[in-house]
Amino acid sequence: MDLKSAPCPSFLFFFLLVSFLTSLPGLSQEISPTSTAKPVSSGPPIPLELVFGHEQLNFQLIVKKKFTPISKFDLLVISVFSENWNKENPIGNSVIIPFQVNYSIGKKGFAVAAGGEGNSVVGFSPLAGVEHSFANRKWLAITVLNFLINEERDVKLFGLYEFKPPINETWALYSRIQFVYNQGLAE
């Protein structure tokens, strides 16, 4: 592979981001070898998707973690990165990283959110919003409605829904729907 077809250096940024997010205090649980305490589960694994195509590299990372097991605060970060192998074709290259800190209100999965979004097209925008999440062994549902405080006054709706019914004791069916709808209110 020559240098023209090597992935963008910003791709390395995403691997550093993954390492940083999974090492934040409170977001991972560590037990010392001499400890007699039982390990506490830090929740489900962090899904990282990396797809190498013949024309493009695509990456997605979703982090949704409570700061502590009993905290009302959690972090939601969704990193999406696309890069063409052909550097002369910039169409389709993008980086989008919305991140938000959620504060749970009540016990039904609702939360208020504040954070920001870094976007390779329009730059950085602060955001405020609401979130609803539900998770059990069969279902995961995350719905986020955000208002981006930018010139376009964007409203963004994000949904991620997974269904994982068991087939037997070892296997389960995995299906997922994910979408983003963005509407500029300034227009």
Short mmCIF file of N, CA, C and O in Angstrom, two decimals, residues 47 49 60 62 78 134 140-144 158-162 174 176-179:
data_model
loop_
_atom_site.label_atom_id
_atom_site.label_comp_id
_atom_site.label_asym_id
_atom_site.label_seq_id
_atom_site.Cartn_x
_atom_site.Cartn_y
_atom_site.Cartn_z
N PRO A 47 -19.66 -1.30 21.58
CA PRO A 47 -19.62 -1.77 20.19
C PRO A 47 -18.76 -0.86 19.32
O PRO A 47 -18.94 0.35 19.30
N GLU A 49 -17.44 -0.74 15.34
CA GLU A 49 -17.59 -1.32 14.01
C GLU A 49 -16.55 -0.70 13.09
O GLU A 49 -16.42 0.51 13.01
N GLN A 60 -17.49 3.16 13.31
CA GLN A 60 -18.50 3.67 14.22
C GLN A 60 -18.23 3.12 15.62
O GLN A 60 -17.92 1.94 15.77
N ILE A 62 -19.95 3.46 19.61
CA ILE A 62 -21.03 3.97 20.46
C ILE A 62 -20.68 3.63 21.91
O ILE A 62 -20.47 2.47 22.24
N ILE A 78 -21.20 9.00 20.23
CA ILE A 78 -21.37 8.25 18.99
C ILE A 78 -20.36 8.82 17.99
O ILE A 78 -20.48 9.98 17.60
N PHE A 134 -33.89 2.21 26.96
CA PHE A 134 -34.42 1.01 27.58
C PHE A 134 -33.53 -0.15 27.16
O PHE A 134 -33.15 -0.26 25.99
N LEU A 140 -32.73 -3.34 23.11
CA LEU A 140 -32.02 -2.11 23.42
C LEU A 140 -32.68 -1.03 22.58
O LEU A 140 -32.82 -1.18 21.36
N ALA A 141 -33.11 0.05 23.22
CA ALA A 141 -33.73 1.16 22.50
C ALA A 141 -33.17 2.46 23.05
O ALA A 141 -33.24 2.72 24.25
N ILE A 142 -32.57 3.24 22.17
CA ILE A 142 -32.06 4.56 22.53
C ILE A 142 -32.64 5.56 21.53
O ILE A 142 -32.46 5.41 20.32
N THR A 143 -33.34 6.56 22.05
CA THR A 143 -33.89 7.63 21.22
C THR A 143 -33.40 8.95 21.80
O THR A 143 -33.54 9.19 23.01
N VAL A 144 -32.80 9.78 20.95
CA VAL A 144 -32.24 11.04 21.39
C VAL A 144 -32.78 12.15 20.50
O VAL A 144 -32.73 12.05 19.27
N PHE A 158 -32.09 10.96 16.72
CA PHE A 158 -31.26 9.76 16.55
C PHE A 158 -31.97 8.60 17.21
O PHE A 158 -32.50 8.72 18.32
N GLY A 159 -32.00 7.46 16.54
CA GLY A 159 -32.59 6.25 17.10
C GLY A 159 -31.71 5.05 16.84
O GLY A 159 -31.15 4.90 15.75
N LEU A 160 -31.57 4.21 17.85
CA LEU A 160 -30.85 2.95 17.73
C LEU A 160 -31.67 1.91 18.46
O LEU A 160 -31.95 2.05 19.65
N TYR A 161 -32.08 0.87 17.73
CA TYR A 161 -32.97 -0.15 18.28
C TYR A 161 -32.42 -1.53 17.90
O TYR A 161 -32.22 -1.82 16.73
N GLU A 162 -32.20 -2.35 18.92
CA GLU A 162 -31.68 -3.70 18.71
C GLU A 162 -32.66 -4.71 19.29
O GLU A 162 -33.25 -4.47 20.34
N TYR A 174 -29.53 -11.44 16.11
CA TYR A 174 -29.21 -10.03 16.35
C TYR A 174 -29.73 -9.22 15.17
O TYR A 174 -29.40 -9.49 14.03
N ARG A 176 -30.74 -4.92 14.07
CA ARG A 176 -30.61 -3.54 14.51
C ARG A 176 -31.10 -2.59 13.44
O ARG A 176 -30.88 -2.78 12.26
N ILE A 177 -31.76 -1.54 13.90
CA ILE A 177 -32.15 -0.41 13.06
C ILE A 177 -31.54 0.83 13.69
O ILE A 177 -31.63 1.01 14.91
N GLN A 178 -30.94 1.65 12.86
CA GLN A 178 -30.33 2.89 13.35
C GLN A 178 -30.63 3.99 12.34
O GLN A 178 -30.57 3.76 11.14
N PHE A 179 -30.97 5.19 12.83
CA PHE A 179 -31.25 6.29 11.92
C PHE A 179 -30.86 7.61 12.56
O PHE A 179 -30.73 7.73 13.78
#
